[in-house]
Short mmCIF file of C-alpha atoms and ligand atoms in Angstrom, two decimals:
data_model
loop_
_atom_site.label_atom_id
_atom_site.label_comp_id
_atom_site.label_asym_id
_atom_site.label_seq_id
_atom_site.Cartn_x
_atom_site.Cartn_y
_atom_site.Cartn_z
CA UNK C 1 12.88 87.73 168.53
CA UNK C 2 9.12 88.21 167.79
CA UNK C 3 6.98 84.89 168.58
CA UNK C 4 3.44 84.13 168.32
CA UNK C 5 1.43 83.13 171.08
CA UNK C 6 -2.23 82.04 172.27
CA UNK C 7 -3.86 84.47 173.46
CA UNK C 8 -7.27 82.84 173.78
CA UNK C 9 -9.02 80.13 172.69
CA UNK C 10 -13.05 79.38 172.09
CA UNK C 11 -15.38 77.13 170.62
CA UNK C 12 -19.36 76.41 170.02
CA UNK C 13 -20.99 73.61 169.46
CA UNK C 14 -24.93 72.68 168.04
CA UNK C 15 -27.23 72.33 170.24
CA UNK C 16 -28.70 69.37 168.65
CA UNK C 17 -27.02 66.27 170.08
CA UNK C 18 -27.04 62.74 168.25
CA UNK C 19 -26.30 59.91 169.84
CA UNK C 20 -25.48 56.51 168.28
CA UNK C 21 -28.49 55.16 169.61
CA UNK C 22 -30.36 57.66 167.27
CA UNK C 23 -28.24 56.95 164.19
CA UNK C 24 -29.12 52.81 164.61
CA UNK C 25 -32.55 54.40 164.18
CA UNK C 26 -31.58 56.06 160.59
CA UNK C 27 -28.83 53.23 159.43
CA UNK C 28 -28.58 49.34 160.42
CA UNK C 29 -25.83 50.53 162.78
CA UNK C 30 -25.50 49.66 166.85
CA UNK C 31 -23.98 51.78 169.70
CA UNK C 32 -21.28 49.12 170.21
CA UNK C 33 -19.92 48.74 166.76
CA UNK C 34 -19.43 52.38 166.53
CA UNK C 35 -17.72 53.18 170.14
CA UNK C 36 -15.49 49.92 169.74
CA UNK C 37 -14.32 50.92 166.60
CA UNK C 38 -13.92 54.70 166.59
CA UNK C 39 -14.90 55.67 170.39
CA UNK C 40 -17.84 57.46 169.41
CA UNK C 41 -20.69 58.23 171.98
CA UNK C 42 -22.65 61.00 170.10
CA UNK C 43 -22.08 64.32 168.02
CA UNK C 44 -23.53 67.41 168.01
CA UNK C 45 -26.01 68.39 164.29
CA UNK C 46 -26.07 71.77 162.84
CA UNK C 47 -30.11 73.24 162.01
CA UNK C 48 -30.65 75.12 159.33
CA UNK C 49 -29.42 78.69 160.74
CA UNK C 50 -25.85 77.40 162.39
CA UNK C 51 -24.05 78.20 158.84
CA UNK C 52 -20.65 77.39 158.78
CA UNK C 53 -19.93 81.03 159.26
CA UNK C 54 -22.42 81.24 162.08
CA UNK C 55 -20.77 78.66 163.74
CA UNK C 56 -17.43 80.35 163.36
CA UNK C 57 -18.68 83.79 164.15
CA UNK C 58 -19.48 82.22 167.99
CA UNK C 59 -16.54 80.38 168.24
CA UNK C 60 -14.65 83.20 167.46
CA UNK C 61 -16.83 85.60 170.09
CA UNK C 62 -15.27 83.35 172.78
CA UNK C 63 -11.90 83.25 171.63
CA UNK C 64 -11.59 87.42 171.05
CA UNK C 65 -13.21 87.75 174.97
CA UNK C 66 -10.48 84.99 176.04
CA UNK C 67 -7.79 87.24 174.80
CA UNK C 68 -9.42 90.21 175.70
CA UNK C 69 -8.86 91.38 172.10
CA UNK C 70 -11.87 93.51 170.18
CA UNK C 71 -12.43 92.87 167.38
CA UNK C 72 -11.01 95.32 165.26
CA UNK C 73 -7.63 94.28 166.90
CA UNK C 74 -7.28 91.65 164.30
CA UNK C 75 -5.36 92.13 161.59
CA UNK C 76 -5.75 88.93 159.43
CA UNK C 77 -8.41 86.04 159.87
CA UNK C 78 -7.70 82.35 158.59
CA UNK C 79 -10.59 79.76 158.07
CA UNK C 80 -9.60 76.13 157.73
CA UNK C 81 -12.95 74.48 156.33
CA UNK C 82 -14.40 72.08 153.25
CA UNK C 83 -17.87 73.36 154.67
CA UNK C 84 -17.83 76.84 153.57
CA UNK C 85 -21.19 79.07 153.30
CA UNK C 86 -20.39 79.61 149.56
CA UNK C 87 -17.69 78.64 147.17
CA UNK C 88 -16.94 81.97 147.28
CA UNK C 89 -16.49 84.67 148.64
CA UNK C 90 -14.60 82.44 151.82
CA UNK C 91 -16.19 81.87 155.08
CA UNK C 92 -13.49 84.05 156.62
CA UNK C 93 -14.89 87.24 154.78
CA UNK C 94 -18.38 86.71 156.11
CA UNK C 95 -16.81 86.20 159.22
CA UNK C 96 -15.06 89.55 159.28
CA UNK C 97 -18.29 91.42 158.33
CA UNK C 98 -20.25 89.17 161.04
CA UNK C 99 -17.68 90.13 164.04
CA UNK C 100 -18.28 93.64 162.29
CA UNK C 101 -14.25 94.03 161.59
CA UNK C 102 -13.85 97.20 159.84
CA UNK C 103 -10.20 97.42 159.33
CA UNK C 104 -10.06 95.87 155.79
CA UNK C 105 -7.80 93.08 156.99
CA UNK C 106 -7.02 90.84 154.95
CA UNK C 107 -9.57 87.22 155.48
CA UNK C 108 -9.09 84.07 153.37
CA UNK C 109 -9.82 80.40 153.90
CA UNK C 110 -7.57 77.46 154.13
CA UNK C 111 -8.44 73.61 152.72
CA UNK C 112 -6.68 71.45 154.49
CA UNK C 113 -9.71 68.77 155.51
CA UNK C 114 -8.95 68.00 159.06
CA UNK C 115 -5.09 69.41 158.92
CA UNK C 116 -7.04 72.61 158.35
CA UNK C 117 -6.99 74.56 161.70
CA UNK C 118 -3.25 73.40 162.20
CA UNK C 119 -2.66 75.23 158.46
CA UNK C 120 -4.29 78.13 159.36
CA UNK C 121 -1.81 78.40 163.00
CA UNK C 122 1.41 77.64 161.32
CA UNK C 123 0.31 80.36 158.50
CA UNK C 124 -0.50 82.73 161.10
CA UNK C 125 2.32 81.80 162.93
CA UNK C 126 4.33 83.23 159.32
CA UNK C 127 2.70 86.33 159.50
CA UNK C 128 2.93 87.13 163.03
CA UNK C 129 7.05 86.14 162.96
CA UNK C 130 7.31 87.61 159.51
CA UNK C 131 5.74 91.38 160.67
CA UNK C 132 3.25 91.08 158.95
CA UNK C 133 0.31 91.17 161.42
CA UNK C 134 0.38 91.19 165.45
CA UNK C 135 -3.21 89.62 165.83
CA UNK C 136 -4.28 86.41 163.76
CA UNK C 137 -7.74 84.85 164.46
CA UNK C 138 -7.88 81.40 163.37
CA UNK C 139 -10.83 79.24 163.06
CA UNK C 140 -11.72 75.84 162.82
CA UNK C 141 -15.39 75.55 161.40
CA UNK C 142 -17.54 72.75 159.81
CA UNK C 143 -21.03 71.89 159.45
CA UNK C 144 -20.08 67.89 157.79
CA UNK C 145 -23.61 66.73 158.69
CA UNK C 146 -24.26 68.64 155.31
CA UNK C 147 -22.17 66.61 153.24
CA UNK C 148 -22.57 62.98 154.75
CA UNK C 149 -24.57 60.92 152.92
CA UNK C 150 -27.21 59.44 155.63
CA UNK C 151 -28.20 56.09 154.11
CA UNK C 152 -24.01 55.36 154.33
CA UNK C 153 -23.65 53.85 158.04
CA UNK C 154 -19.37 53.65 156.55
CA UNK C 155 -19.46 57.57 157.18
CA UNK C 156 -22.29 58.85 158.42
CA UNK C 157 -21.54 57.34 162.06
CA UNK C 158 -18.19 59.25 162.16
CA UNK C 159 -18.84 62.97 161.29
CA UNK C 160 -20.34 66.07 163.69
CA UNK C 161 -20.43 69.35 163.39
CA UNK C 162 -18.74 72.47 165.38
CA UNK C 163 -16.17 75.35 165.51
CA UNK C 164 -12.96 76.18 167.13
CA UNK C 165 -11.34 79.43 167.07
CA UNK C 166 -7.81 80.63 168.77
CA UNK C 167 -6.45 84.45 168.64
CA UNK C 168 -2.38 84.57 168.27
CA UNK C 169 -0.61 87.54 169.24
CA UNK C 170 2.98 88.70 168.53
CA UNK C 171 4.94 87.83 171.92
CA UNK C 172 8.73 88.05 172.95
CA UNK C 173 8.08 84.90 174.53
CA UNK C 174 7.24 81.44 172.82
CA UNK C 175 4.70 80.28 171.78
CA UNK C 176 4.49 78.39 168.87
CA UNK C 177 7.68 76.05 168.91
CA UNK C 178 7.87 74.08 166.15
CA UNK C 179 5.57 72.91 163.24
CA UNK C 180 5.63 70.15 160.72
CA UNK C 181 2.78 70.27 157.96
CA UNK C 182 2.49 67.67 155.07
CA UNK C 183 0.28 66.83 152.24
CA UNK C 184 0.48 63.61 149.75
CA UNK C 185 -2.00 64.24 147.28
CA UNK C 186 -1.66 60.42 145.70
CA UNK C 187 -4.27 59.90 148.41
CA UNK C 188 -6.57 62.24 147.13
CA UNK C 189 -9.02 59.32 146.42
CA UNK C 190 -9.14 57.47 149.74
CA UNK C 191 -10.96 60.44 151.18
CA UNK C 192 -12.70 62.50 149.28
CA UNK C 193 -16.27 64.48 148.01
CA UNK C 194 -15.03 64.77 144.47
CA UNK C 195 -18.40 66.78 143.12
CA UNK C 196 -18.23 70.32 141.53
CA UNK C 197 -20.55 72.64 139.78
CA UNK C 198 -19.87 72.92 136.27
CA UNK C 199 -22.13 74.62 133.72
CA UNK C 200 -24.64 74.93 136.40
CA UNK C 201 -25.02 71.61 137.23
CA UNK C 202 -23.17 69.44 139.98
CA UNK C 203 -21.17 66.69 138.78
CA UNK C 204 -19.84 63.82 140.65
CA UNK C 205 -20.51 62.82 144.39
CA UNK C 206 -22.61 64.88 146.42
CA UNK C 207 -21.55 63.44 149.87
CA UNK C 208 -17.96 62.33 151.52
CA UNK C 209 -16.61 59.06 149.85
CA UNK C 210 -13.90 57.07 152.16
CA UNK C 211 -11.77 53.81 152.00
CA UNK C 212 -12.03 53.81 156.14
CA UNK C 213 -9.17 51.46 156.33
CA UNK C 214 -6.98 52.54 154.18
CA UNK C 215 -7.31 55.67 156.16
CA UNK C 216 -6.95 53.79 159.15
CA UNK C 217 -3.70 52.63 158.07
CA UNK C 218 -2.20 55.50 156.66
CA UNK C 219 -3.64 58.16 159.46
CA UNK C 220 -1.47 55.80 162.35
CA UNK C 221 1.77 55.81 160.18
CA UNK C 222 2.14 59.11 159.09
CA UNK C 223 0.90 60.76 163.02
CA UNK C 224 3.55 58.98 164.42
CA UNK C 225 5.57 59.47 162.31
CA UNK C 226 5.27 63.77 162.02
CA UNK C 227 4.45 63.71 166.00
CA UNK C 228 7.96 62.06 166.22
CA UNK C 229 9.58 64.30 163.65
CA UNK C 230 8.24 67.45 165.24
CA UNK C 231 10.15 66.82 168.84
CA UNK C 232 12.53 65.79 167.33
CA UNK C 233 13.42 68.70 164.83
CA UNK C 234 12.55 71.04 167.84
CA UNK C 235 15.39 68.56 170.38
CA UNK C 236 12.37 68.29 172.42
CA UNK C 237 11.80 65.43 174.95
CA UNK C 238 8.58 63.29 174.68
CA UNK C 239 8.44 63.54 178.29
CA UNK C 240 8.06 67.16 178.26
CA UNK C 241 4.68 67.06 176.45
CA UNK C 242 2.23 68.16 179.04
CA UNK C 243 -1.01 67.40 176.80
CA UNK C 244 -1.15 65.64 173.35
CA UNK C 245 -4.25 67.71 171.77
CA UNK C 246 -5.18 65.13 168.72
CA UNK C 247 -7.33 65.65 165.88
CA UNK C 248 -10.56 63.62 167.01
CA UNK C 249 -11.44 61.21 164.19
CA UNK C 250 -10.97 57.93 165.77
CA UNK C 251 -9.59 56.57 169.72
CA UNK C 252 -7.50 54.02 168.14
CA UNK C 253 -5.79 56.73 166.17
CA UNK C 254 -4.75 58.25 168.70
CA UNK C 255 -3.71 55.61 171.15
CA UNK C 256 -1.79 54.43 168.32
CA UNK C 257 -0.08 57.83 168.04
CA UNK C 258 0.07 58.55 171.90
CA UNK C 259 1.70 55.05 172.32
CA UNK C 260 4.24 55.89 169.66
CA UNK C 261 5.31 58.81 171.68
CA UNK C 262 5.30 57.04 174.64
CA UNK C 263 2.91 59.47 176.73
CA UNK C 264 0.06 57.68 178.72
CA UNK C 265 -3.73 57.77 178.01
CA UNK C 266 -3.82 60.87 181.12
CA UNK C 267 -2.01 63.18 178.92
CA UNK C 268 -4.74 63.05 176.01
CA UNK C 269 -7.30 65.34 175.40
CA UNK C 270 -9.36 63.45 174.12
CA UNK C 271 -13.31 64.74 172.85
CA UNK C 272 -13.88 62.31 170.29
CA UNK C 273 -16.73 60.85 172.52
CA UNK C 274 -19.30 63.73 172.60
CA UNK C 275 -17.31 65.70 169.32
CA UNK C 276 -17.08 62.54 166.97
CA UNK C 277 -14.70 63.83 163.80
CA UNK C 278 -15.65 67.26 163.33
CA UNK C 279 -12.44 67.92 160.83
CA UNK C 280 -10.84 71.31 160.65
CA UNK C 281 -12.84 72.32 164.16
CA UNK C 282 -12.06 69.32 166.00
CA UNK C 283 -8.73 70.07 167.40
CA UNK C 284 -9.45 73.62 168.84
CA UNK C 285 -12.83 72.09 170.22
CA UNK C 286 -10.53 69.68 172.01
CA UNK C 287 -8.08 72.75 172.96
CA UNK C 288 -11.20 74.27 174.49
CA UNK C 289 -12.30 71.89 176.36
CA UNK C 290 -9.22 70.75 177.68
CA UNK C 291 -8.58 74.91 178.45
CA UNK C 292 -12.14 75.11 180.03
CA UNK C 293 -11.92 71.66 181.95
CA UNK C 294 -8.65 73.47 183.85
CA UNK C 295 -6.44 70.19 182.52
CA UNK C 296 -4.50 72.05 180.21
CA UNK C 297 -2.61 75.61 182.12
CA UNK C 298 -0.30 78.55 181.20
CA UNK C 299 3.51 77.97 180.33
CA UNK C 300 2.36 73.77 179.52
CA UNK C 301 3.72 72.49 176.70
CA UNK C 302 1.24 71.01 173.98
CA UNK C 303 1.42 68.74 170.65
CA UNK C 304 -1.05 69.18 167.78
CA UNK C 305 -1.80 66.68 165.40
CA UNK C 306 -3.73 65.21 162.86
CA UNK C 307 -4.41 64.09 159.08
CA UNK C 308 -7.29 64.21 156.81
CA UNK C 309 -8.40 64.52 153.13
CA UNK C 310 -6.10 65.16 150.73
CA UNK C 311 -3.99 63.33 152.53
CA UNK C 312 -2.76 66.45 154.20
CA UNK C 313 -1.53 66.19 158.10
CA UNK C 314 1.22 67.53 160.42
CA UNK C 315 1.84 68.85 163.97
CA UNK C 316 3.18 71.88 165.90
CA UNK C 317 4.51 71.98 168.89
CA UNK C 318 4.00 74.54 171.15
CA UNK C 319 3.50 76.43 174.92
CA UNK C 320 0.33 77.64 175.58
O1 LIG H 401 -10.04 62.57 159.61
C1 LIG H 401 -9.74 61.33 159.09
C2 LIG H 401 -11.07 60.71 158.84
N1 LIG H 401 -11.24 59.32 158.80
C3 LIG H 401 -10.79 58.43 159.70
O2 LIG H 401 -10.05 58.68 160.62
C4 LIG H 401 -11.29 57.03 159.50
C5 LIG H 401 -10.26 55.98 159.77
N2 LIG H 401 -10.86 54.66 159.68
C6 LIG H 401 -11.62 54.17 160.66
O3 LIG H 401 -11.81 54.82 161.67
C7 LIG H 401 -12.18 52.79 160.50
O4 LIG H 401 -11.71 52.19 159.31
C8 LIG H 401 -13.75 52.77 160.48
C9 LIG H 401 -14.27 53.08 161.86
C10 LIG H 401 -14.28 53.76 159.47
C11 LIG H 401 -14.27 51.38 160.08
O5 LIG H 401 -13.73 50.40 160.94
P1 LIG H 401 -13.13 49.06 160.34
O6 LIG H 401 -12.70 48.24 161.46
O7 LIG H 401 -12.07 49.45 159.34
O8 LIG H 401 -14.39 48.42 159.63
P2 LIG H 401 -14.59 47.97 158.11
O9 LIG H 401 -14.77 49.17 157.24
O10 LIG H 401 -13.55 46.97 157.74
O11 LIG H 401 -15.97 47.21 158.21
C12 LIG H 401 -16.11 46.02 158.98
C13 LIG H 401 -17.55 45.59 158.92
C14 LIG H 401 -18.11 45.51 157.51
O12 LIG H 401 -19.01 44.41 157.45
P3 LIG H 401 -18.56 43.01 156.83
O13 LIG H 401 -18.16 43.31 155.43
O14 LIG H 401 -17.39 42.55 157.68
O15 LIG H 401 -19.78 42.18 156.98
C15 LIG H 401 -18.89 46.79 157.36
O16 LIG H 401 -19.93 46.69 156.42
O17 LIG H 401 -18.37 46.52 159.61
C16 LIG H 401 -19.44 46.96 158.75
N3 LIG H 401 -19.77 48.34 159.08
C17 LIG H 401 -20.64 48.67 160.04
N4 LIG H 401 -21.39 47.93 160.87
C18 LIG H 401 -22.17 48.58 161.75
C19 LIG H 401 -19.26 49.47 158.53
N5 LIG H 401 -19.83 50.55 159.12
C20 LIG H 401 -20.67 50.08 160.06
C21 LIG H 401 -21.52 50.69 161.00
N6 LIG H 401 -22.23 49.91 161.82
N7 LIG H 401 -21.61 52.04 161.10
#
């Protein structure tokens, strides 16, 4: 039986650091209300040259040295972003001719908002088990600071920028265990940037629009819920979960999930501090770190998870 497996993870992150005090600077804002409400310390700010791609490309550097894979070892690249360089061609594209990828593999992005690097891994995961490529890179890359409106302290507190990137190989051994993705687009309102280009002109809004609580709401529901679901389905144990690797959008989120499961604050990663929400990049950022920090080790068992726009969300289960 062919799995898919890690081979290697990696991530980058702007140099530029913001920290709340700074924002109370820009927007009638204070460090206290935003840690006690979303446990928020700073987040890191793209400049003008870290492009989405750009910030992909060195996330991805990482992750191919991690796995000791070169690059033209990859035979398919995924991109889960709503930053992109262009509208088209995808980010994943100028990715492949960045890493300088001359095998004609096939490259495409995935929009799933913050669900969007967990997409990408259970669509890799597909391939891999399906034959249809032994070496997926998957990415994770946003530059939101682009699209937050600045004069909005109800979103501009929350967002950073960064990228995450994992290579999966075809294994005998697990792996990726079990997934559970989701999508409810009768949300599609509480969290959105519904502007386009038409006729040469953009229409609509120009920056993210959210109902926060709504979000709030929703977000805790439906994680515990698909966290719950995914062990389940997979006659996992809770207690087996060496690290819960969240989506990083908000502390109270993720307590609220992490209680649901019954694992303790110890067995979070948790990044949202220094990260803030950096959507489709924040959960490999947070796999990363946790990698890098020596917390999370070889043959542990780890659960995904998270939700964003759209509302689309899930979890996989997996051993790293
Ligand atoms: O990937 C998924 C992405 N999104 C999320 O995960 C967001 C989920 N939602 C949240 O995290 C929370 O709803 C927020 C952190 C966004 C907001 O927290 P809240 O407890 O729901 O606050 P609120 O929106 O109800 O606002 C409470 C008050 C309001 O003032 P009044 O009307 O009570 O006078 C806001 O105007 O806080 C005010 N407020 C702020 N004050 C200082 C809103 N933003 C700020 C701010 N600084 N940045």
């Amino acid at each position: 039986m062919t799995y898919s497996r890690i081979l290697g993870v990696g991530s980058f992150l702007p140099e530029k650091r913001m920290t709340n005090d700074d924002l109370a600077k820009v927007v009638e804002t204070s460090d206290e209300w935003i840690f006690q409400r979303t446990g928020i310390k700073a987040r890191h700010i793209a400049d003008d040259f870290d492009t989405t791609s750009n910030l992909a490309v060195k996330a991805a550097r990482r992750a191919l040295q991690q796995a000791d894979t070169a690059p033209n070892e990859i035979d398919l690249i995924i991109v889960g972003t709503v930053t992109g360089d262009y509208a088209f061609p995808s980010t994943a594209c100028l990715v492949q001719q960045k890493l300088g990828i001359t095998n004609n593999c096939p490259a495409f992005d995935i929009q799933a908002a913050c669900a969007g690097f967990m997409y990408a891994m259970v669509m890799a995961d597909a391939y891999i088990r399906g034959g249809l490529a032994k070496k997926v890179l998957i990415i994770g890359a946003e530059t939101l600071s682009r699209i937050v409106n600045w004069q909005d302290r109800n979103t501009c507190v929350l967002f950073g920028d960064g990228a995450g990137a994992a290579v999966l190989g075809a294994s005998d051994e697990p792996g990726i265990l079990h997934s559970k993705m989701c999508a409810d687009g009768e949300f599609a309102s509480v969290l959105h940037m519904d502007g386009r280009m038409n006729n040469g002109e953009w229409n609509g809004a120009k920056f993210i629009n959210m109902d926060g609580q709504a979000v709030f709401k929703f977000a805790v529901k439906a994680l515990s819920e698909v966290a719950k679901d995914t062990i389940t389905e997979a006659n996992f144990p809770a207690e087996k979960i060496d690290w819960l690797v969240p989506h990083q959008a908000n502390s109270r989120i993720i307590d609220a999930t992490a209680k649901h499961l019954g694992l303790p604050r110890e067995k979070v990663i948790l990044t949202v501090a220094e990260h803030a929400n950096t959507s489709a990049a924040s959960i490999p950022l947070a796999l990363d770190e946790g990698i890098r920090e020596g917390k999370i080790k070889r043959g542990q068992h780890l659960l995904l998870e998270g939700i964003g726009g759209g509302f689309a969300w899930g979890a996989v289960l997996l051993r790293y």
